[in-house]
mmCIF file of C-alpha atoms and ligand atoms in Angstrom:
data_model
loop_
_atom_site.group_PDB
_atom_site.id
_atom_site.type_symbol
_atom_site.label_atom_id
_atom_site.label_comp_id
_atom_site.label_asym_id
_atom_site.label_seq_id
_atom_site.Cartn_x
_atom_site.Cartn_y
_atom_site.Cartn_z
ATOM 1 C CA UNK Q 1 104.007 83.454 98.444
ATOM 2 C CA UNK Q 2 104.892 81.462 94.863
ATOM 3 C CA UNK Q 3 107.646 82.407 93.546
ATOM 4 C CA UNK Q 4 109.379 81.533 89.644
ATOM 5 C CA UNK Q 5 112.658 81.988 88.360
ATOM 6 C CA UNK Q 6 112.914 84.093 85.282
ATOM 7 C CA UNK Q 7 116.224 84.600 83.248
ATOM 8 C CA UNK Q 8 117.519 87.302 86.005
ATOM 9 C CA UNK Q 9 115.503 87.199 89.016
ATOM 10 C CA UNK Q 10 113.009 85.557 91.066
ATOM 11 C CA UNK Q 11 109.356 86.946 90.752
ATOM 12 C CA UNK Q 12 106.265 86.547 93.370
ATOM 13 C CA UNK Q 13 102.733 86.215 92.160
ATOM 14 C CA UNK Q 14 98.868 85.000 93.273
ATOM 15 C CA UNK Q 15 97.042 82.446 91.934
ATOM 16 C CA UNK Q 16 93.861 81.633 92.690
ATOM 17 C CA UNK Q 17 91.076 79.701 90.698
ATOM 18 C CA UNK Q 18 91.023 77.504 87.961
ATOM 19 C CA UNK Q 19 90.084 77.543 84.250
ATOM 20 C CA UNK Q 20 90.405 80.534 81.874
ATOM 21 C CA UNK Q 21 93.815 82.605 82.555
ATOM 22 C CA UNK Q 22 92.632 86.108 83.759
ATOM 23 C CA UNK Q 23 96.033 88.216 84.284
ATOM 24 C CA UNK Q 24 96.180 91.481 86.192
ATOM 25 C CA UNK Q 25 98.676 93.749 85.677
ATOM 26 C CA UNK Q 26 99.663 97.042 87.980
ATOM 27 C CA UNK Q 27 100.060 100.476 87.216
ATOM 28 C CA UNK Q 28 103.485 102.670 88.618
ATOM 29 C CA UNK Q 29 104.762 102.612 91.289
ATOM 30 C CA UNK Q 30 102.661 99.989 93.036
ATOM 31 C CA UNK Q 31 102.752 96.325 93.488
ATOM 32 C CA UNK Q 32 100.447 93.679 93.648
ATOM 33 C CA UNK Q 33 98.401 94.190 96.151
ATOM 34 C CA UNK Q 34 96.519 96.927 94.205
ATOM 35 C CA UNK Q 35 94.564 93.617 93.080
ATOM 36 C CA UNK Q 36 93.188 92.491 96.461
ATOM 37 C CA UNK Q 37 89.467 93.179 95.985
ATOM 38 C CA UNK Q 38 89.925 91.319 92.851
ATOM 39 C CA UNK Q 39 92.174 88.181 93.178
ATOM 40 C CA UNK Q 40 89.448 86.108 95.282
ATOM 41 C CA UNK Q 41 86.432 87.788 94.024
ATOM 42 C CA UNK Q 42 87.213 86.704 90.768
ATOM 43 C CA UNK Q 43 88.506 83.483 91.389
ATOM 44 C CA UNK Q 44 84.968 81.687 90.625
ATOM 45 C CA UNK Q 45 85.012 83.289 87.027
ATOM 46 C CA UNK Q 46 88.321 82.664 86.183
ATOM 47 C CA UNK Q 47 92.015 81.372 87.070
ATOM 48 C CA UNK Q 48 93.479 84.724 88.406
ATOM 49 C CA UNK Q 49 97.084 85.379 87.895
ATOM 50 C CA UNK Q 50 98.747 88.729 89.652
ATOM 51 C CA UNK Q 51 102.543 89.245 89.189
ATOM 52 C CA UNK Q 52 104.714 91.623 91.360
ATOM 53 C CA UNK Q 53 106.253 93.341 88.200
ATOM 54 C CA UNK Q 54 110.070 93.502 88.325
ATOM 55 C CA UNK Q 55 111.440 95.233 91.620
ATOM 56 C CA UNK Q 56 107.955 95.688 93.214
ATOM 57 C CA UNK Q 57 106.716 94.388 96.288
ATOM 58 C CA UNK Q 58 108.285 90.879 96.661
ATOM 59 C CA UNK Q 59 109.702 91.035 92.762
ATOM 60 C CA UNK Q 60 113.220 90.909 92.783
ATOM 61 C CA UNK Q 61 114.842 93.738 90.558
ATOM 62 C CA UNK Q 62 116.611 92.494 88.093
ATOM 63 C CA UNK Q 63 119.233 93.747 85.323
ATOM 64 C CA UNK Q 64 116.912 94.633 82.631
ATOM 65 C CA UNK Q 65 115.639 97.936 82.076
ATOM 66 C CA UNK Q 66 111.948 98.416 82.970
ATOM 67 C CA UNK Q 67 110.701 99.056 79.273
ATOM 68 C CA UNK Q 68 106.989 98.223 78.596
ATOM 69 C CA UNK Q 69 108.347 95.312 76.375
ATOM 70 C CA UNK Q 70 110.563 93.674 78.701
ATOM 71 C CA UNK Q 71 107.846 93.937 82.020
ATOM 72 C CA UNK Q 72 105.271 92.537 78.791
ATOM 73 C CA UNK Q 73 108.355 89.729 78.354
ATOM 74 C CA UNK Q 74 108.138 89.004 82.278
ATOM 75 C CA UNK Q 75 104.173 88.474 82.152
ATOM 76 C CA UNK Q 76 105.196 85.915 79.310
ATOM 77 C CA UNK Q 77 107.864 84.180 80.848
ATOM 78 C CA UNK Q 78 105.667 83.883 83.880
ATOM 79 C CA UNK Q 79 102.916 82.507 82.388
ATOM 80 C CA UNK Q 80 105.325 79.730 80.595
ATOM 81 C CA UNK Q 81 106.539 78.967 83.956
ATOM 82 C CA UNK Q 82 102.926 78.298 85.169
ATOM 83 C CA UNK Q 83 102.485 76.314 82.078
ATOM 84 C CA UNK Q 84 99.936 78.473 81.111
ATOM 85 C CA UNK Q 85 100.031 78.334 76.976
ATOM 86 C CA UNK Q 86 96.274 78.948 76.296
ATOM 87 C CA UNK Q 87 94.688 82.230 75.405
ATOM 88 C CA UNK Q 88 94.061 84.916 78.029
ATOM 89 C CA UNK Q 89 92.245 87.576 79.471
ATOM 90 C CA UNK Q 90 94.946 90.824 80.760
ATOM 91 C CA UNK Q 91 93.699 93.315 82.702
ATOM 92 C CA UNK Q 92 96.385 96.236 82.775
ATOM 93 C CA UNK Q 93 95.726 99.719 84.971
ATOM 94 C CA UNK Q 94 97.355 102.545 83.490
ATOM 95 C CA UNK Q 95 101.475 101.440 83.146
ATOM 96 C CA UNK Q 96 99.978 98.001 83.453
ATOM 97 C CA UNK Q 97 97.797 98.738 80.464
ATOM 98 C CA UNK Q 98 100.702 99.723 78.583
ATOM 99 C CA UNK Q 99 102.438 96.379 79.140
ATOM 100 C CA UNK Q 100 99.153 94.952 78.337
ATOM 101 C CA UNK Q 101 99.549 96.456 74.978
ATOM 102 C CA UNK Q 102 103.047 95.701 74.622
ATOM 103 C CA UNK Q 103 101.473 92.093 74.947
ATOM 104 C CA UNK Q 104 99.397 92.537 72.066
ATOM 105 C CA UNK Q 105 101.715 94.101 70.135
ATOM 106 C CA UNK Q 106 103.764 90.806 70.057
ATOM 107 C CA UNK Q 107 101.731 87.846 71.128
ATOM 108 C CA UNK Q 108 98.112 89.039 69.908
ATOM 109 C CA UNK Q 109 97.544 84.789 69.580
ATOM 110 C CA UNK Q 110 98.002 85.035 72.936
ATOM 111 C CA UNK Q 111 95.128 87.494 73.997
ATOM 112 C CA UNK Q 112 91.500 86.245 74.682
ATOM 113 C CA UNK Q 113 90.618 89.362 75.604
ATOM 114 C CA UNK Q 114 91.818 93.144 76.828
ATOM 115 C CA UNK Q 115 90.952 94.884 79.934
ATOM 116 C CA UNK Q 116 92.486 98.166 79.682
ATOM 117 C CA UNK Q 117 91.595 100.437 82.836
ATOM 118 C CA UNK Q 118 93.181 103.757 83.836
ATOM 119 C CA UNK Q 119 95.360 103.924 80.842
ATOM 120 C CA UNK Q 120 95.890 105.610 77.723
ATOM 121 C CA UNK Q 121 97.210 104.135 74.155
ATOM 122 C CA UNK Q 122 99.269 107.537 73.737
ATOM 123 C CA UNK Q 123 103.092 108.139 73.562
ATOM 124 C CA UNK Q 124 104.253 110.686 76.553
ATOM 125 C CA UNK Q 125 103.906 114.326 74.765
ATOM 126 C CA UNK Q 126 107.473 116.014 75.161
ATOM 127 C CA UNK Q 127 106.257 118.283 78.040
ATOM 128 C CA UNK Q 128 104.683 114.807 79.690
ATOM 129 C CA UNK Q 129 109.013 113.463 79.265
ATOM 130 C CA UNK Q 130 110.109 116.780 80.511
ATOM 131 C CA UNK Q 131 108.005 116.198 83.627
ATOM 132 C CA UNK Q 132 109.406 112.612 83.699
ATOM 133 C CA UNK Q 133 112.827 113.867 83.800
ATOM 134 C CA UNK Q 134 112.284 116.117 86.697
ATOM 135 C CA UNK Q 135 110.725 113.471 88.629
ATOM 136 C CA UNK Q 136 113.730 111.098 88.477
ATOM 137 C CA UNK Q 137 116.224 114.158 89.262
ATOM 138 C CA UNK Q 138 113.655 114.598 92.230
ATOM 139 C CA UNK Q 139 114.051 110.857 93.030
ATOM 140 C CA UNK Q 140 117.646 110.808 92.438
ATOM 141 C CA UNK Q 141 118.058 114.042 94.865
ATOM 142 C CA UNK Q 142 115.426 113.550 97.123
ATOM 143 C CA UNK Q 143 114.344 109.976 96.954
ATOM 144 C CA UNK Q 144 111.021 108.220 96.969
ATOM 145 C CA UNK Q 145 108.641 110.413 99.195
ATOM 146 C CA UNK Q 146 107.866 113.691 97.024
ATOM 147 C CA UNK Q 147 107.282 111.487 94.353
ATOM 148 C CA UNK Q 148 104.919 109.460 96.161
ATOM 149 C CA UNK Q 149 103.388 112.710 98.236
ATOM 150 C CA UNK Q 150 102.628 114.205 95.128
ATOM 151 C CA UNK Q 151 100.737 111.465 93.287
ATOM 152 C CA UNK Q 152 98.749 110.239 96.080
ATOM 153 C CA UNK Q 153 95.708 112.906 95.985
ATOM 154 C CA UNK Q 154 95.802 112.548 92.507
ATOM 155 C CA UNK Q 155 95.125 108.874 92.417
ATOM 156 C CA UNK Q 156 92.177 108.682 94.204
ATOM 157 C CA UNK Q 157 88.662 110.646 93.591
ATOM 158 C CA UNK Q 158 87.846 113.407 95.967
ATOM 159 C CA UNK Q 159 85.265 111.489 97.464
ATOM 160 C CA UNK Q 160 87.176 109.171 98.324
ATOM 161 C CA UNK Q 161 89.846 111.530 99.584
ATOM 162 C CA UNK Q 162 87.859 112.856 101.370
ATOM 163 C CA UNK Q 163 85.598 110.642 103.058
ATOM 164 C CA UNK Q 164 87.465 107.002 102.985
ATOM 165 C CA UNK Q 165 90.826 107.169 104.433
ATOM 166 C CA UNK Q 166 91.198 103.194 104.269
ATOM 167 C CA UNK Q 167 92.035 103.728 100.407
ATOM 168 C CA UNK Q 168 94.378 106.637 100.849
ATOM 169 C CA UNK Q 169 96.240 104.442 103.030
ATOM 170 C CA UNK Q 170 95.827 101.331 101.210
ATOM 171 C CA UNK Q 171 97.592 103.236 98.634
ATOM 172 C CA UNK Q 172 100.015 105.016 100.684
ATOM 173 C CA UNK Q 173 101.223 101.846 101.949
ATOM 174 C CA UNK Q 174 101.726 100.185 98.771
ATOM 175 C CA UNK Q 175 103.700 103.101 97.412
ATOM 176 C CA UNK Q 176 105.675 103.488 100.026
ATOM 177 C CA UNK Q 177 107.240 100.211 99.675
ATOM 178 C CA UNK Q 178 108.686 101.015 96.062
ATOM 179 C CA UNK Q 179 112.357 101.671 95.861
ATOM 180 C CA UNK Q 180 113.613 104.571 94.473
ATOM 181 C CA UNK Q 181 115.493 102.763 91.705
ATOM 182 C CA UNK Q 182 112.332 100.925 91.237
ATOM 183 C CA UNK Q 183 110.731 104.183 90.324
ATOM 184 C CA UNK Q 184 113.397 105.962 88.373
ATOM 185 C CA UNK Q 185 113.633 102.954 85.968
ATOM 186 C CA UNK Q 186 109.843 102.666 85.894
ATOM 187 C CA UNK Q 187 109.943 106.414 84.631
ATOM 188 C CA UNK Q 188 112.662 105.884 82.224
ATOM 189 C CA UNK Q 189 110.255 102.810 80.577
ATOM 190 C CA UNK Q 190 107.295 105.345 80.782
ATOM 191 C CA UNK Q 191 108.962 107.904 78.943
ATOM 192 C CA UNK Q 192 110.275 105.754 76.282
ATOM 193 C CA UNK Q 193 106.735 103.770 75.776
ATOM 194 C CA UNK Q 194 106.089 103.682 71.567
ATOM 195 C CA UNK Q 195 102.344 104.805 70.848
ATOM 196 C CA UNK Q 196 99.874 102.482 70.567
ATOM 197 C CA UNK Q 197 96.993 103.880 68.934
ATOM 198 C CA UNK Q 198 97.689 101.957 65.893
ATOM 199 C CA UNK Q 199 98.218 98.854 67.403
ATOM 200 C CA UNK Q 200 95.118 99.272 69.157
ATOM 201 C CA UNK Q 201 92.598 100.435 66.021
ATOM 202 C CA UNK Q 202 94.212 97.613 63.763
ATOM 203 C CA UNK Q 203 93.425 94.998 66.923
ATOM 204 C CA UNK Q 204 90.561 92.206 66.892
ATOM 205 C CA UNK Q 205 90.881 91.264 69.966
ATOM 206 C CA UNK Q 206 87.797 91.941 72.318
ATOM 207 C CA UNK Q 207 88.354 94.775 74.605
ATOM 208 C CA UNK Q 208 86.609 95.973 77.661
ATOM 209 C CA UNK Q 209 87.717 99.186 78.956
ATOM 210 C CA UNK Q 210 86.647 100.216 82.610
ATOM 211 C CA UNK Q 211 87.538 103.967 83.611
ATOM 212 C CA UNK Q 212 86.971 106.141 86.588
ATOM 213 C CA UNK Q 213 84.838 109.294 85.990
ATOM 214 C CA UNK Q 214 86.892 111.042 88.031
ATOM 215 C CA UNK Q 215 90.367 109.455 87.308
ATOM 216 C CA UNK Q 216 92.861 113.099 87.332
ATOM 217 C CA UNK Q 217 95.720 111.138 85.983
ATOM 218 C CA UNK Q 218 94.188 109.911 82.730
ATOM 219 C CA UNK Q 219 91.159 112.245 82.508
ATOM 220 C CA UNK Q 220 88.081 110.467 81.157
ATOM 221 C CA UNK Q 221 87.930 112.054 77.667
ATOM 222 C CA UNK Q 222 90.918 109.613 76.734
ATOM 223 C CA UNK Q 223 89.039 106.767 77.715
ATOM 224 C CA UNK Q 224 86.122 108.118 75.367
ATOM 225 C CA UNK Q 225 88.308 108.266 72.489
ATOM 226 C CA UNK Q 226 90.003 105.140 73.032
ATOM 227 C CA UNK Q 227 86.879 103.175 72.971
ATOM 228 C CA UNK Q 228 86.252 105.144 69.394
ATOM 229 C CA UNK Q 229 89.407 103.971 68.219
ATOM 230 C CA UNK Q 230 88.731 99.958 69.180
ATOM 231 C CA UNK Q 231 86.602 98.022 67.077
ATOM 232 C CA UNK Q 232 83.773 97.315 69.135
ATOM 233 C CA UNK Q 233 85.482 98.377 72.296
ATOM 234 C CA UNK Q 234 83.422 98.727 75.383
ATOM 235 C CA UNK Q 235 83.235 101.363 77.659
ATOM 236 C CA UNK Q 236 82.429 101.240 81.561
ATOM 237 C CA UNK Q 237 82.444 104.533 83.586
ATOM 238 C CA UNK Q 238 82.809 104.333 87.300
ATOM 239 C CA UNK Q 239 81.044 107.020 89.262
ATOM 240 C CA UNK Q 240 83.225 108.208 92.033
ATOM 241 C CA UNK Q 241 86.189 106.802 91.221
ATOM 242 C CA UNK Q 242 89.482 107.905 90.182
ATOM 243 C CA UNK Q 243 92.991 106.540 88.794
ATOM 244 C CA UNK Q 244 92.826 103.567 91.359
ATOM 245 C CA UNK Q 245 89.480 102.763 90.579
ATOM 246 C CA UNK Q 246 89.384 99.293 91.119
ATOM 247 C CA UNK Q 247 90.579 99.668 95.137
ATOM 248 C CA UNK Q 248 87.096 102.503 94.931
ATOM 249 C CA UNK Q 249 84.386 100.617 93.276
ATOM 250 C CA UNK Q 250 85.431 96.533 94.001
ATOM 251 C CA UNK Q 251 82.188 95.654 92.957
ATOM 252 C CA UNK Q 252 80.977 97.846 90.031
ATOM 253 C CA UNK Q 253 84.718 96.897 88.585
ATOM 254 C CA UNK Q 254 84.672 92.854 89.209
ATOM 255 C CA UNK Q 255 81.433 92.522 87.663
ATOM 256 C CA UNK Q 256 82.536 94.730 84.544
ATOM 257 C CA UNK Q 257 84.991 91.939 84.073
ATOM 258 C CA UNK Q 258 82.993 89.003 85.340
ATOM 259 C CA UNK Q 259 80.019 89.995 82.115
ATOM 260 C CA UNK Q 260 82.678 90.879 79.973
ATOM 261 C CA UNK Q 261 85.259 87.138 80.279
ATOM 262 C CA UNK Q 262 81.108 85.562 80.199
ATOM 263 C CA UNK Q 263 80.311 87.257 77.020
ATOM 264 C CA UNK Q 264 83.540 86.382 75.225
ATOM 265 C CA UNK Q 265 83.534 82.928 76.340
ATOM 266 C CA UNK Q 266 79.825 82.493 75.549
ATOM 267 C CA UNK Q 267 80.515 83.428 72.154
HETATM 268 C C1 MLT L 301 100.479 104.669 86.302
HETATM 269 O O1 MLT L 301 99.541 104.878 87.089
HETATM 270 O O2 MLT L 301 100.840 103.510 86.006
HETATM 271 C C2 MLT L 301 101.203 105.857 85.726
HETATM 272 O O3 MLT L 301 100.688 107.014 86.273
HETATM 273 C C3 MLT L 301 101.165 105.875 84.253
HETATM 274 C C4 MLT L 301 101.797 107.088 83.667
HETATM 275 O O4 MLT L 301 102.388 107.902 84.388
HETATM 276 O O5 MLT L 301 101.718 107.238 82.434
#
């Protein structure tokens, strides 16, 4: 698997295609093979790029904390490596949509166009920190797995829960590789995230967002009022999906993002 060196580590990425960057970016506490169903079934549309963030899956840790603007900072120094300098379409899901907008918020040159799935332009409310603080005593105490056990049913929709237990352990399996120091400094980033609802209603950029109707971690009403405060945003709602709805609805979702990178770059 490629590998770059940044300033303090070494990360590991895909890249597959040519011609317009297309950058995916994944959500806590997963890695990158969240993008499977996407990397070579978007290569024909696009040159895809999919980083390990910092300490996940084949990412080497690092030093620096895991603040949305430093794992934004990676995605940059990445792309520099890869001698990638033109505009680009970034695709973040839920912590990845935060660095996404931590991307806009200081490069917005930089972005063709924003793919923000699963996420929410909100600051964490102080009961949402409190929460976040219990969770890394948990991990501190306890370690990775009742983290992990108790996110899992809520990533997923019930149908899928229920009835496909390929993406329970797709999902499973990628968590389960995170380190628990991984996860406690991903929480400590989370919790310190700035809001970006300004950033976001003040932005030109095109923006595409894709959400699962039945997504329990960022409940579908966000979605609806993000798109309201976007100029011109656009909206696609998956049908039995949830938070992970890209690994429940491959298809629907690539060809969301195959229209939308045609209809920018067609116009
Ligand atoms: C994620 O899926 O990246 C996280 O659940 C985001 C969050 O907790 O805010």
């Amino acid at each position: 698997m490629p590998t770059v060196k940044l300033s303090d580590l070494n990360i590991c990425f895909e890249q597959h295609g040519s011609g317009t960057p297309l950058l995916f970016i994944h959500g806590y506490p997963l890695h990158r093979q969240l993008w499977k169903s996407q990397w070579t079934a978007l290569a024909d549309a696009a040159q895809v790029i999919v980083p390990d963030l910092r300490g996940h899956g084949e990412s080497e840790p690092g030093v620096a904390p895991h603040t949305m603007q430093n794992l934004a900072q990676d995605c940059f120094d990445l792309l520099e490596k890869l001698g990638i300098s033109a505009p680009l379409f970034v695709c973040g899901l839920s912590m990845g949509g935060y660095i996404a907008m931590a991307m806009l918020r200081t490069h917005p040159e930089r972005i063709a166009g924003l793919i923000l799935t699963a996420t929410r332009s909100a600051a964490d409310t102080p009961e949402v920190k409190a929460n976040r603080d219990k969770s890394i005593l948990l991990a501190q105490t306890q370690g990775a797995k009742p983290i992990i056990d108790n996110m899992l049913p809520r990533l997923i929709s019930p149908k899928s829960l229920a009835s496909r237990p390929e993406i329970v352990q797709t999902a499973q399996a990628i968590m389960s590789s995170i380190s628990v120091n991984t996860i406690i400094k991903d929480l400590l980033g989370l919790k310190e995230r700035p809001d970006s609802t300004s950033l976001l209603a003040a932005s030109t950029q095109p923006t595409l967002i894709i959400h699962g109707v039945d997504d329990q971690i960022v409940p579908l009403a966000e979605a609806q009022a993000l798109q309201q405060i976007i100029p011109d945003a656009q909206l696609t709602m998956l049908p039995d999906a949830g938070h992970l709805l890209n690994l429940e609805q491959p298809g629907l979702f690539n060809a969301a993002i195959r229209q939308f990178i045609q209809r920018i770059s067609n116009e």
